[in-house]
Amino acid sequence: MTLEIKRLHLASLEASDGSRWPVHGFVVTHPGGAVLVDTGVGGPQDVLDDWRVVNRSVADALAELDMSPADIGLVINTHLHFDHCGQNAVFKHAPFYVQRAELSRMRRESSELYEWFGFMNARFELLDGDAEVLPGLEVIATPGHTEGHQCVVVRGDGAFDLLIGDAAYTPRQYAEPGRDNLPPGQASDVEAWRESVRKIRSLRPEHVHFCHHTDILHS
Ligand SMILES: [Zn+2]
């Protein structure tokens, strides 16, 4: 595999039931450089307080890989929640690959966050559905968690790994999208969400990497 996936531990959050969730981002290295998938937590202090965030700077997390923000040539945001794009501003030199529908949703639903992030100055590459970002690195539109959510495909020899974003918080939601009792926030549109999970399952990824769960699923 010429593309290599390295996981970052960017924060932990406290969910409404008191459980703590990790926040993972991923570096995908390729022969010409490195891509960052999701930038970790940031936002107004009241948001961070609500979630009892224990945060790390993405620069510190990259330093553990002997990398710095300058090494990141391109950022993909799976979606624009505060724990996935919170430190985008660290990568002002890089373009952000985001679904067009997701940026509109954020502008509409979370104008406070939109302004906090200073998105007007960001350089977006707006995508409309599935797209190839680099050879072997693709995004798949997976609406349902949010309107413009996307997952990231990292191709190897025949098989591929899936960086699932929040299309499923945990292996359980991935394995059984038909279950009721979804965790709060898992789906803003339950039918669209189920359809998206079924779609990515049908593609049979070799490994699935989660943002909020530490297990890596092997098929
Ligand atoms: Zn989310």
mmCIF file with all atom_site columns, C-alpha atoms and ligand atoms in Angstrom:
data_model
loop_
_atom_site.group_PDB
_atom_site.id
_atom_site.type_symbol
_atom_site.label_atom_id
_atom_site.label_alt_id
_atom_site.label_comp_id
_atom_site.label_asym_id
_atom_site.label_entity_id
_atom_site.label_seq_id
_atom_site.pdbx_PDB_ins_code
_atom_site.Cartn_x
_atom_site.Cartn_y
_atom_site.Cartn_z
_atom_site.occupancy
_atom_site.B_iso_or_equiv
_atom_site.pdbx_formal_charge
_atom_site.auth_seq_id
_atom_site.auth_comp_id
_atom_site.auth_asym_id
_atom_site.auth_atom_id
_atom_site.pdbx_PDB_model_num
ATOM   1   C  CA . MET A 1 1   ? 0.000   0.000  0.000  1.00 0.00 ? 1   MET A CA 1
ATOM   2   C  CA . THR A 1 2   ? 1.487   3.339  -0.977 1.00 0.00 ? 2   THR A CA 1
ATOM   3   C  CA . LEU A 1 3   ? -1.023  5.109  1.256  1.00 0.00 ? 3   LEU A CA 1
ATOM   4   C  CA . GLU A 1 4   ? -0.559  4.680  4.980  1.00 0.00 ? 4   GLU A CA 1
ATOM   5   C  CA . ILE A 1 5   ? -3.062  5.492  7.734  1.00 0.00 ? 5   ILE A CA 1
ATOM   6   C  CA . LYS A 1 6   ? -1.922  6.850  11.109 1.00 0.00 ? 6   LYS A CA 1
ATOM   7   C  CA . ARG A 1 7   ? -4.411  7.562  13.858 1.00 0.00 ? 7   ARG A CA 1
ATOM   8   C  CA . LEU A 1 8   ? -4.273  10.651 16.072 1.00 0.00 ? 8   LEU A CA 1
ATOM   9   C  CA . HIS A 1 9   ? -5.823  10.948 19.512 1.00 0.00 ? 9   HIS A CA 1
ATOM   10  C  CA . LEU A 1 10  ? -7.158  14.489 19.565 1.00 0.00 ? 10  LEU A CA 1
ATOM   11  C  CA . ALA A 1 11  ? -9.512  14.770 22.540 1.00 0.00 ? 11  ALA A CA 1
ATOM   12  C  CA . SER A 1 12  ? -12.018 13.078 24.746 1.00 0.00 ? 12  SER A CA 1
ATOM   13  C  CA . LEU A 1 13  ? -15.623 14.150 25.262 1.00 0.00 ? 13  LEU A CA 1
ATOM   14  C  CA . GLU A 1 14  ? -18.235 13.307 27.846 1.00 0.00 ? 14  GLU A CA 1
ATOM   15  C  CA . ALA A 1 15  ? -21.516 12.138 26.348 1.00 0.00 ? 15  ALA A CA 1
ATOM   16  C  CA . SER A 1 16  ? -24.870 12.907 27.955 1.00 0.00 ? 16  SER A CA 1
ATOM   17  C  CA . ASP A 1 17  ? -24.887 9.480  29.687 1.00 0.00 ? 17  ASP A CA 1
ATOM   18  C  CA . GLY A 1 18  ? -21.553 10.234 31.358 1.00 0.00 ? 18  GLY A CA 1
ATOM   19  C  CA . SER A 1 19  ? -19.450 7.924  29.182 1.00 0.00 ? 19  SER A CA 1
ATOM   20  C  CA . ARG A 1 20  ? -16.242 9.345  27.737 1.00 0.00 ? 20  ARG A CA 1
ATOM   21  C  CA . TRP A 1 21  ? -15.589 9.151  24.013 1.00 0.00 ? 21  TRP A CA 1
ATOM   22  C  CA . PRO A 1 22  ? -12.270 9.544  22.245 1.00 0.00 ? 22  PRO A CA 1
ATOM   23  C  CA . VAL A 1 23  ? -11.897 11.883 19.288 1.00 0.00 ? 23  VAL A CA 1
ATOM   24  C  CA . HIS A 1 24  ? -9.659  10.519 16.562 1.00 0.00 ? 24  HIS A CA 1
ATOM   25  C  CA . GLY A 1 25  ? -8.340  12.163 13.434 1.00 0.00 ? 25  GLY A CA 1
ATOM   26  C  CA . PHE A 1 26  ? -6.248  10.407 10.808 1.00 0.00 ? 26  PHE A CA 1
ATOM   27  C  CA . VAL A 1 27  ? -3.163  11.221 8.807  1.00 0.00 ? 27  VAL A CA 1
ATOM   28  C  CA . VAL A 1 28  ? -2.960  9.513  5.427  1.00 0.00 ? 28  VAL A CA 1
ATOM   29  C  CA . THR A 1 29  ? 0.548   9.650  4.039  1.00 0.00 ? 29  THR A CA 1
ATOM   30  C  CA . HIS A 1 30  ? 1.112   9.257  0.304  1.00 0.00 ? 30  HIS A CA 1
ATOM   31  C  CA . PRO A 1 31  ? 4.212   9.469  -1.888 1.00 0.00 ? 31  PRO A CA 1
ATOM   32  C  CA . GLY A 1 32  ? 3.746   13.226 -2.402 1.00 0.00 ? 32  GLY A CA 1
ATOM   33  C  CA . GLY A 1 33  ? 2.873   14.269 1.142  1.00 0.00 ? 33  GLY A CA 1
ATOM   34  C  CA . ALA A 1 34  ? 0.197   13.900 3.797  1.00 0.00 ? 34  ALA A CA 1
ATOM   35  C  CA . VAL A 1 35  ? -3.529  14.424 4.165  1.00 0.00 ? 35  VAL A CA 1
ATOM   36  C  CA . LEU A 1 36  ? -5.336  15.063 7.443  1.00 0.00 ? 36  LEU A CA 1
ATOM   37  C  CA . VAL A 1 37  ? -8.842  13.693 7.907  1.00 0.00 ? 37  VAL A CA 1
ATOM   38  C  CA . ASP A 1 38  ? -10.634 15.786 10.578 1.00 0.00 ? 38  ASP A CA 1
ATOM   39  C  CA . THR A 1 39  ? -8.824  18.321 12.736 1.00 0.00 ? 39  THR A CA 1
ATOM   40  C  CA . GLY A 1 40  ? -10.197 17.738 16.250 1.00 0.00 ? 40  GLY A CA 1
ATOM   41  C  CA . VAL A 1 41  ? -12.047 19.879 18.737 1.00 0.00 ? 41  VAL A CA 1
ATOM   42  C  CA . GLY A 1 42  ? -12.450 23.626 18.868 1.00 0.00 ? 42  GLY A CA 1
ATOM   43  C  CA . GLY A 1 43  ? -15.190 26.173 19.303 1.00 0.00 ? 43  GLY A CA 1
ATOM   44  C  CA . PRO A 1 44  ? -16.697 28.651 21.728 1.00 0.00 ? 44  PRO A CA 1
ATOM   45  C  CA . GLN A 1 45  ? -15.933 27.923 25.388 1.00 0.00 ? 45  GLN A CA 1
ATOM   46  C  CA . ASP A 1 46  ? -19.573 27.154 26.275 1.00 0.00 ? 46  ASP A CA 1
ATOM   47  C  CA . VAL A 1 47  ? -19.579 24.327 23.720 1.00 0.00 ? 47  VAL A CA 1
ATOM   48  C  CA . LEU A 1 48  ? -16.357 22.887 25.153 1.00 0.00 ? 48  LEU A CA 1
ATOM   49  C  CA . ASP A 1 49  ? -17.767 23.168 28.690 1.00 0.00 ? 49  ASP A CA 1
ATOM   50  C  CA . ASP A 1 50  ? -20.992 21.391 27.699 1.00 0.00 ? 50  ASP A CA 1
ATOM   51  C  CA . TRP A 1 51  ? -19.005 18.406 26.498 1.00 0.00 ? 51  TRP A CA 1
ATOM   52  C  CA . ARG A 1 52  ? -16.393 18.474 29.314 1.00 0.00 ? 52  ARG A CA 1
ATOM   53  C  CA . VAL A 1 53  ? -13.745 18.357 26.672 1.00 0.00 ? 53  VAL A CA 1
ATOM   54  C  CA . VAL A 1 54  ? -10.226 17.244 27.464 1.00 0.00 ? 54  VAL A CA 1
ATOM   55  C  CA . ASN A 1 55  ? -8.536  18.658 24.436 1.00 0.00 ? 55  ASN A CA 1
ATOM   56  C  CA . ARG A 1 56  ? -5.178  18.417 22.742 1.00 0.00 ? 56  ARG A CA 1
ATOM   57  C  CA . SER A 1 57  ? -3.742  20.617 20.082 1.00 0.00 ? 57  SER A CA 1
ATOM   58  C  CA . VAL A 1 58  ? -3.567  18.926 16.729 1.00 0.00 ? 58  VAL A CA 1
ATOM   59  C  CA . ALA A 1 59  ? 0.009   20.201 16.442 1.00 0.00 ? 59  ALA A CA 1
ATOM   60  C  CA . ASP A 1 60  ? 0.969   18.239 19.582 1.00 0.00 ? 60  ASP A CA 1
ATOM   61  C  CA . ALA A 1 61  ? -0.738  15.136 18.221 1.00 0.00 ? 61  ALA A CA 1
ATOM   62  C  CA . LEU A 1 62  ? 1.116   15.470 14.913 1.00 0.00 ? 62  LEU A CA 1
ATOM   63  C  CA . ALA A 1 63  ? 4.412   15.938 16.771 1.00 0.00 ? 63  ALA A CA 1
ATOM   64  C  CA . GLU A 1 64  ? 4.045   12.368 18.044 1.00 0.00 ? 64  GLU A CA 1
ATOM   65  C  CA . LEU A 1 65  ? 4.306   11.275 14.410 1.00 0.00 ? 65  LEU A CA 1
ATOM   66  C  CA . ASP A 1 66  ? 7.313   13.565 13.946 1.00 0.00 ? 66  ASP A CA 1
ATOM   67  C  CA . MET A 1 67  ? 5.139   15.814 11.826 1.00 0.00 ? 67  MET A CA 1
ATOM   68  C  CA . SER A 1 68  ? 4.031   19.424 12.025 1.00 0.00 ? 68  SER A CA 1
ATOM   69  C  CA . PRO A 1 69  ? 0.987   21.221 10.587 1.00 0.00 ? 69  PRO A CA 1
ATOM   70  C  CA . ALA A 1 70  ? 3.158   22.411 7.687  1.00 0.00 ? 70  ALA A CA 1
ATOM   71  C  CA . ASP A 1 71  ? 3.499   18.775 6.570  1.00 0.00 ? 71  ASP A CA 1
ATOM   72  C  CA . ILE A 1 72  ? -0.247  18.570 5.905  1.00 0.00 ? 72  ILE A CA 1
ATOM   73  C  CA . GLY A 1 73  ? -0.954  19.514 2.309  1.00 0.00 ? 73  GLY A CA 1
ATOM   74  C  CA . LEU A 1 74  ? -4.674  18.918 2.281  1.00 0.00 ? 74  LEU A CA 1
ATOM   75  C  CA . VAL A 1 75  ? -7.477  18.491 4.829  1.00 0.00 ? 75  VAL A CA 1
ATOM   76  C  CA . ILE A 1 76  ? -10.650 16.440 4.457  1.00 0.00 ? 76  ILE A CA 1
ATOM   77  C  CA . ASN A 1 77  ? -13.474 17.153 6.900  1.00 0.00 ? 77  ASN A CA 1
ATOM   78  C  CA . THR A 1 78  ? -15.908 14.249 7.130  1.00 0.00 ? 78  THR A CA 1
ATOM   79  C  CA . HIS A 1 79  ? -18.406 16.860 8.327  1.00 0.00 ? 79  HIS A CA 1
ATOM   80  C  CA . LEU A 1 80  ? -18.496 20.199 10.104 1.00 0.00 ? 80  LEU A CA 1
ATOM   81  C  CA . HIS A 1 81  ? -19.236 19.382 13.730 1.00 0.00 ? 81  HIS A CA 1
ATOM   82  C  CA . PHE A 1 82  ? -17.031 21.116 16.317 1.00 0.00 ? 82  PHE A CA 1
ATOM   83  C  CA . ASP A 1 83  ? -15.094 17.909 17.099 1.00 0.00 ? 83  ASP A CA 1
ATOM   84  C  CA . HIS A 1 84  ? -14.179 17.273 13.444 1.00 0.00 ? 84  HIS A CA 1
ATOM   85  C  CA . CYS A 1 85  ? -13.268 20.720 12.122 1.00 0.00 ? 85  CYS A CA 1
ATOM   86  C  CA . GLY A 1 86  ? -12.470 22.530 15.374 1.00 0.00 ? 86  GLY A CA 1
ATOM   87  C  CA . GLN A 1 87  ? -8.821  23.149 14.548 1.00 0.00 ? 87  GLN A CA 1
ATOM   88  C  CA . ASN A 1 88  ? -9.111  23.777 10.820 1.00 0.00 ? 88  ASN A CA 1
ATOM   89  C  CA . ALA A 1 89  ? -7.612  27.227 11.378 1.00 0.00 ? 89  ALA A CA 1
ATOM   90  C  CA . VAL A 1 90  ? -4.244  25.584 12.153 1.00 0.00 ? 90  VAL A CA 1
ATOM   91  C  CA . PHE A 1 91  ? -4.108  24.544 8.479  1.00 0.00 ? 91  PHE A CA 1
ATOM   92  C  CA . LYS A 1 92  ? -4.743  27.872 6.760  1.00 0.00 ? 92  LYS A CA 1
ATOM   93  C  CA . HIS A 1 93  ? -2.220  26.883 4.088  1.00 0.00 ? 93  HIS A CA 1
ATOM   94  C  CA . ALA A 1 94  ? -4.282  23.839 3.072  1.00 0.00 ? 94  ALA A CA 1
ATOM   95  C  CA . PRO A 1 95  ? -7.493  23.416 1.097  1.00 0.00 ? 95  PRO A CA 1
ATOM   96  C  CA . PHE A 1 96  ? -10.441 21.815 2.932  1.00 0.00 ? 96  PHE A CA 1
ATOM   97  C  CA . TYR A 1 97  ? -12.340 19.127 1.058  1.00 0.00 ? 97  TYR A CA 1
ATOM   98  C  CA . VAL A 1 98  ? -15.949 19.270 2.232  1.00 0.00 ? 98  VAL A CA 1
ATOM   99  C  CA . GLN A 1 99  ? -19.320 18.426 0.734  1.00 0.00 ? 99  GLN A CA 1
ATOM   100 C  CA . ARG A 1 100 ? -21.075 21.542 -0.523 1.00 0.00 ? 100 ARG A CA 1
ATOM   101 C  CA . ALA A 1 101 ? -24.266 20.390 1.258  1.00 0.00 ? 101 ALA A CA 1
ATOM   102 C  CA . GLU A 1 102 ? -22.373 20.227 4.553  1.00 0.00 ? 102 GLU A CA 1
ATOM   103 C  CA . LEU A 1 103 ? -21.031 23.765 4.384  1.00 0.00 ? 103 LEU A CA 1
ATOM   104 C  CA . SER A 1 104 ? -24.546 25.054 3.617  1.00 0.00 ? 104 SER A CA 1
ATOM   105 C  CA . ARG A 1 105 ? -25.965 23.048 6.503  1.00 0.00 ? 105 ARG A CA 1
ATOM   106 C  CA . MET A 1 106 ? -23.417 24.455 8.922  1.00 0.00 ? 106 MET A CA 1
ATOM   107 C  CA . ARG A 1 107 ? -24.005 27.997 7.753  1.00 0.00 ? 107 ARG A CA 1
ATOM   108 C  CA . ARG A 1 108 ? -27.745 27.490 8.214  1.00 0.00 ? 108 ARG A CA 1
ATOM   109 C  CA . GLU A 1 109 ? -27.837 25.498 11.463 1.00 0.00 ? 109 GLU A CA 1
ATOM   110 C  CA . SER A 1 110 ? -24.735 26.610 13.351 1.00 0.00 ? 110 SER A CA 1
ATOM   111 C  CA . SER A 1 111 ? -24.079 30.212 12.419 1.00 0.00 ? 111 SER A CA 1
ATOM   112 C  CA . GLU A 1 112 ? -22.367 30.713 15.795 1.00 0.00 ? 112 GLU A CA 1
ATOM   113 C  CA . LEU A 1 113 ? -19.823 27.999 15.005 1.00 0.00 ? 113 LEU A CA 1
ATOM   114 C  CA . TYR A 1 114 ? -19.535 29.136 11.414 1.00 0.00 ? 114 TYR A CA 1
ATOM   115 C  CA . GLU A 1 115 ? -18.476 32.556 12.579 1.00 0.00 ? 115 GLU A CA 1
ATOM   116 C  CA . TRP A 1 116 ? -16.231 31.270 15.343 1.00 0.00 ? 116 TRP A CA 1
ATOM   117 C  CA . PHE A 1 117 ? -14.225 29.232 12.849 1.00 0.00 ? 117 PHE A CA 1
ATOM   118 C  CA . GLY A 1 118 ? -13.780 32.236 10.595 1.00 0.00 ? 118 GLY A CA 1
ATOM   119 C  CA . PHE A 1 119 ? -14.731 30.098 7.650  1.00 0.00 ? 119 PHE A CA 1
ATOM   120 C  CA . MET A 1 120 ? -14.968 33.026 5.304  1.00 0.00 ? 120 MET A CA 1
ATOM   121 C  CA . ASN A 1 121 ? -11.200 32.974 4.912  1.00 0.00 ? 121 ASN A CA 1
ATOM   122 C  CA . ALA A 1 122 ? -10.870 29.237 4.474  1.00 0.00 ? 122 ALA A CA 1
ATOM   123 C  CA . ARG A 1 123 ? -10.052 27.756 1.109  1.00 0.00 ? 123 ARG A CA 1
ATOM   124 C  CA . PHE A 1 124 ? -12.722 25.141 0.414  1.00 0.00 ? 124 PHE A CA 1
ATOM   125 C  CA . GLU A 1 125 ? -12.856 22.533 -2.308 1.00 0.00 ? 125 GLU A CA 1
ATOM   126 C  CA . LEU A 1 126 ? -16.595 21.925 -2.349 1.00 0.00 ? 126 LEU A CA 1
ATOM   127 C  CA . LEU A 1 127 ? -17.655 18.443 -3.419 1.00 0.00 ? 127 LEU A CA 1
ATOM   128 C  CA . ASP A 1 128 ? -20.998 17.249 -4.763 1.00 0.00 ? 128 ASP A CA 1
ATOM   129 C  CA . GLY A 1 129 ? -21.156 13.554 -3.900 1.00 0.00 ? 129 GLY A CA 1
ATOM   130 C  CA . ASP A 1 130 ? -18.501 10.865 -4.341 1.00 0.00 ? 130 ASP A CA 1
ATOM   131 C  CA . ALA A 1 131 ? -15.122 12.122 -5.518 1.00 0.00 ? 131 ALA A CA 1
ATOM   132 C  CA . GLU A 1 132 ? -11.494 11.146 -5.953 1.00 0.00 ? 132 GLU A CA 1
ATOM   133 C  CA . VAL A 1 133 ? -9.228  13.437 -3.952 1.00 0.00 ? 133 VAL A CA 1
ATOM   134 C  CA . LEU A 1 134 ? -5.896  11.832 -4.890 1.00 0.00 ? 134 LEU A CA 1
ATOM   135 C  CA . PRO A 1 135 ? -5.072  8.524  -6.589 1.00 0.00 ? 135 PRO A CA 1
ATOM   136 C  CA . GLY A 1 136 ? -6.301  5.866  -4.129 1.00 0.00 ? 136 GLY A CA 1
ATOM   137 C  CA . LEU A 1 137 ? -7.967  8.384  -1.814 1.00 0.00 ? 137 LEU A CA 1
ATOM   138 C  CA . GLU A 1 138 ? -11.678 8.979  -2.280 1.00 0.00 ? 138 GLU A CA 1
ATOM   139 C  CA . VAL A 1 139 ? -14.685 10.315 -0.440 1.00 0.00 ? 139 VAL A CA 1
ATOM   140 C  CA . ILE A 1 140 ? -18.138 8.748  -0.423 1.00 0.00 ? 140 ILE A CA 1
ATOM   141 C  CA . ALA A 1 141 ? -21.190 10.870 0.337  1.00 0.00 ? 141 ALA A CA 1
ATOM   142 C  CA . THR A 1 142 ? -22.958 9.351  3.352  1.00 0.00 ? 142 THR A CA 1
ATOM   143 C  CA . PRO A 1 143 ? -25.749 11.695 4.393  1.00 0.00 ? 143 PRO A CA 1
ATOM   144 C  CA . GLY A 1 144 ? -27.723 11.006 7.556  1.00 0.00 ? 144 GLY A CA 1
ATOM   145 C  CA . HIS A 1 145 ? -25.485 11.865 10.508 1.00 0.00 ? 145 HIS A CA 1
ATOM   146 C  CA . THR A 1 146 ? -25.492 15.303 8.937  1.00 0.00 ? 146 THR A CA 1
ATOM   147 C  CA . GLU A 1 147 ? -26.833 16.304 5.565  1.00 0.00 ? 147 GLU A CA 1
ATOM   148 C  CA . GLY A 1 148 ? -23.407 16.523 3.948  1.00 0.00 ? 148 GLY A CA 1
ATOM   149 C  CA . HIS A 1 149 ? -21.432 13.837 5.784  1.00 0.00 ? 149 HIS A CA 1
ATOM   150 C  CA . GLN A 1 150 ? -18.745 11.965 3.833  1.00 0.00 ? 150 GLN A CA 1
ATOM   151 C  CA . CYS A 1 151 ? -16.579 8.906  4.559  1.00 0.00 ? 151 CYS A CA 1
ATOM   152 C  CA . VAL A 1 152 ? -13.017 8.483  3.302  1.00 0.00 ? 152 VAL A CA 1
ATOM   153 C  CA . VAL A 1 153 ? -11.775 5.484  1.310  1.00 0.00 ? 153 VAL A CA 1
ATOM   154 C  CA . VAL A 1 154 ? -8.064  4.609  1.389  1.00 0.00 ? 154 VAL A CA 1
ATOM   155 C  CA . ARG A 1 155 ? -7.255  2.039  -1.287 1.00 0.00 ? 155 ARG A CA 1
ATOM   156 C  CA . GLY A 1 156 ? -4.594  -0.644 -1.101 1.00 0.00 ? 156 GLY A CA 1
ATOM   157 C  CA . ASP A 1 157 ? -4.028  -3.592 -3.400 1.00 0.00 ? 157 ASP A CA 1
ATOM   158 C  CA . GLY A 1 158 ? -7.601  -4.564 -4.154 1.00 0.00 ? 158 GLY A CA 1
ATOM   159 C  CA . ALA A 1 159 ? -8.893  -3.982 -0.647 1.00 0.00 ? 159 ALA A CA 1
ATOM   160 C  CA . PHE A 1 160 ? -9.610  -0.655 0.981  1.00 0.00 ? 160 PHE A CA 1
ATOM   161 C  CA . ASP A 1 161 ? -9.858  0.872  4.435  1.00 0.00 ? 161 ASP A CA 1
ATOM   162 C  CA . LEU A 1 162 ? -12.734 3.112  5.444  1.00 0.00 ? 162 LEU A CA 1
ATOM   163 C  CA . LEU A 1 163 ? -12.365 6.166  7.680  1.00 0.00 ? 163 LEU A CA 1
ATOM   164 C  CA . ILE A 1 164 ? -15.991 6.250  8.683  1.00 0.00 ? 164 ILE A CA 1
ATOM   165 C  CA . GLY A 1 165 ? -16.206 9.659  10.379 1.00 0.00 ? 165 GLY A CA 1
ATOM   166 C  CA . ASP A 1 166 ? -19.478 9.826  12.304 1.00 0.00 ? 166 ASP A CA 1
ATOM   167 C  CA . ALA A 1 167 ? -21.434 7.695  9.818  1.00 0.00 ? 167 ALA A CA 1
ATOM   168 C  CA . ALA A 1 168 ? -21.262 5.216  12.725 1.00 0.00 ? 168 ALA A CA 1
ATOM   169 C  CA . TYR A 1 169 ? -20.051 6.217  16.176 1.00 0.00 ? 169 TYR A CA 1
ATOM   170 C  CA . THR A 1 170 ? -19.172 2.651  17.176 1.00 0.00 ? 170 THR A CA 1
ATOM   171 C  CA . PRO A 1 171 ? -18.907 -0.862 15.694 1.00 0.00 ? 171 PRO A CA 1
ATOM   172 C  CA . ARG A 1 172 ? -22.411 -1.577 17.004 1.00 0.00 ? 172 ARG A CA 1
ATOM   173 C  CA . GLN A 1 173 ? -24.103 1.110  14.905 1.00 0.00 ? 173 GLN A CA 1
ATOM   174 C  CA . TYR A 1 174 ? -22.090 -0.020 11.896 1.00 0.00 ? 174 TYR A CA 1
ATOM   175 C  CA . ALA A 1 175 ? -23.077 -3.678 12.372 1.00 0.00 ? 175 ALA A CA 1
ATOM   176 C  CA . GLU A 1 176 ? -26.767 -3.098 13.061 1.00 0.00 ? 176 GLU A CA 1
ATOM   177 C  CA . PRO A 1 177 ? -28.081 0.045  11.391 1.00 0.00 ? 177 PRO A CA 1
ATOM   178 C  CA . GLY A 1 178 ? -31.641 -1.286 11.715 1.00 0.00 ? 178 GLY A CA 1
ATOM   179 C  CA . ARG A 1 179 ? -31.613 -1.128 15.536 1.00 0.00 ? 179 ARG A CA 1
ATOM   180 C  CA . ASP A 1 180 ? -33.670 1.431  17.341 1.00 0.00 ? 180 ASP A CA 1
ATOM   181 C  CA . ASN A 1 181 ? -32.156 3.211  20.325 1.00 0.00 ? 181 ASN A CA 1
ATOM   182 C  CA . LEU A 1 182 ? -29.511 5.099  18.429 1.00 0.00 ? 182 LEU A CA 1
ATOM   183 C  CA . PRO A 1 183 ? -27.117 7.139  20.556 1.00 0.00 ? 183 PRO A CA 1
ATOM   184 C  CA . PRO A 1 184 ? -28.160 10.797 20.722 1.00 0.00 ? 184 PRO A CA 1
ATOM   185 C  CA . GLY A 1 185 ? -26.828 12.642 17.704 1.00 0.00 ? 185 GLY A CA 1
ATOM   186 C  CA . GLN A 1 186 ? -26.064 9.571  15.597 1.00 0.00 ? 186 GLN A CA 1
ATOM   187 C  CA . ALA A 1 187 ? -28.607 10.446 12.907 1.00 0.00 ? 187 ALA A CA 1
ATOM   188 C  CA . SER A 1 188 ? -30.193 13.775 12.009 1.00 0.00 ? 188 SER A CA 1
ATOM   189 C  CA . ASP A 1 189 ? -32.173 11.875 9.344  1.00 0.00 ? 189 ASP A CA 1
ATOM   190 C  CA . VAL A 1 190 ? -32.611 8.248  10.405 1.00 0.00 ? 190 VAL A CA 1
ATOM   191 C  CA . GLU A 1 191 ? -33.731 6.837  7.053  1.00 0.00 ? 191 GLU A CA 1
ATOM   192 C  CA . ALA A 1 192 ? -30.925 8.539  5.140  1.00 0.00 ? 192 ALA A CA 1
ATOM   193 C  CA . TRP A 1 193 ? -28.477 7.423  7.822  1.00 0.00 ? 193 TRP A CA 1
ATOM   194 C  CA . ARG A 1 194 ? -29.534 3.755  7.584  1.00 0.00 ? 194 ARG A CA 1
ATOM   195 C  CA . GLU A 1 195 ? -29.273 3.900  3.805  1.00 0.00 ? 195 GLU A CA 1
ATOM   196 C  CA . SER A 1 196 ? -25.741 5.309  4.044  1.00 0.00 ? 196 SER A CA 1
ATOM   197 C  CA . VAL A 1 197 ? -24.571 2.650  6.517  1.00 0.00 ? 197 VAL A CA 1
ATOM   198 C  CA . ARG A 1 198 ? -26.006 -0.100 4.309  1.00 0.00 ? 198 ARG A CA 1
ATOM   199 C  CA . LYS A 1 199 ? -24.249 1.420  1.309  1.00 0.00 ? 199 LYS A CA 1
ATOM   200 C  CA . ILE A 1 200 ? -20.805 1.488  2.918  1.00 0.00 ? 200 ILE A CA 1
ATOM   201 C  CA . ARG A 1 201 ? -21.281 -2.002 4.386  1.00 0.00 ? 201 ARG A CA 1
ATOM   202 C  CA . SER A 1 202 ? -22.130 -3.330 0.935  1.00 0.00 ? 202 SER A CA 1
ATOM   203 C  CA . LEU A 1 203 ? -18.745 -2.070 -0.321 1.00 0.00 ? 203 LEU A CA 1
ATOM   204 C  CA . ARG A 1 204 ? -17.075 -4.425 2.180  1.00 0.00 ? 204 ARG A CA 1
ATOM   205 C  CA . PRO A 1 205 ? -14.164 -2.400 3.514  1.00 0.00 ? 205 PRO A CA 1
ATOM   206 C  CA . GLU A 1 206 ? -11.282 -4.499 4.805  1.00 0.00 ? 206 GLU A CA 1
ATOM   207 C  CA . HIS A 1 207 ? -10.884 -2.300 7.888  1.00 0.00 ? 207 HIS A CA 1
ATOM   208 C  CA . VAL A 1 208 ? -13.143 0.328  9.402  1.00 0.00 ? 208 VAL A CA 1
ATOM   209 C  CA . HIS A 1 209 ? -11.617 3.113  11.526 1.00 0.00 ? 209 HIS A CA 1
ATOM   210 C  CA . PHE A 1 210 ? -13.896 5.099  13.846 1.00 0.00 ? 210 PHE A CA 1
ATOM   211 C  CA . CYS A 1 211 ? -13.593 8.656  15.112 1.00 0.00 ? 211 CYS A CA 1
ATOM   212 C  CA . HIS A 1 212 ? -15.240 7.969  18.473 1.00 0.00 ? 212 HIS A CA 1
ATOM   213 C  CA . HIS A 1 213 ? -14.262 4.368  19.141 1.00 0.00 ? 213 HIS A CA 1
ATOM   214 C  CA . THR A 1 214 ? -10.821 2.853  19.424 1.00 0.00 ? 214 THR A CA 1
ATOM   215 C  CA . ASP A 1 215 ? -11.520 -0.582 17.910 1.00 0.00 ? 215 ASP A CA 1
ATOM   216 C  CA . ILE A 1 216 ? -10.619 -1.124 14.272 1.00 0.00 ? 216 ILE A CA 1
ATOM   217 C  CA . LEU A 1 217 ? -13.021 -3.529 12.579 1.00 0.00 ? 217 LEU A CA 1
ATOM   218 C  CA . HIS A 1 218 ? -11.489 -6.208 10.362 1.00 0.00 ? 218 HIS A CA 1
ATOM   219 C  CA . SER A 1 219 ? -13.664 -7.941 7.810  1.00 0.00 ? 219 SER A CA 1
HETATM 220 ZN ZN . ZN  B 2 .   ? -20.643 14.542 14.210 1.00 0.00 ? 1   ZN  B ZN 1
#
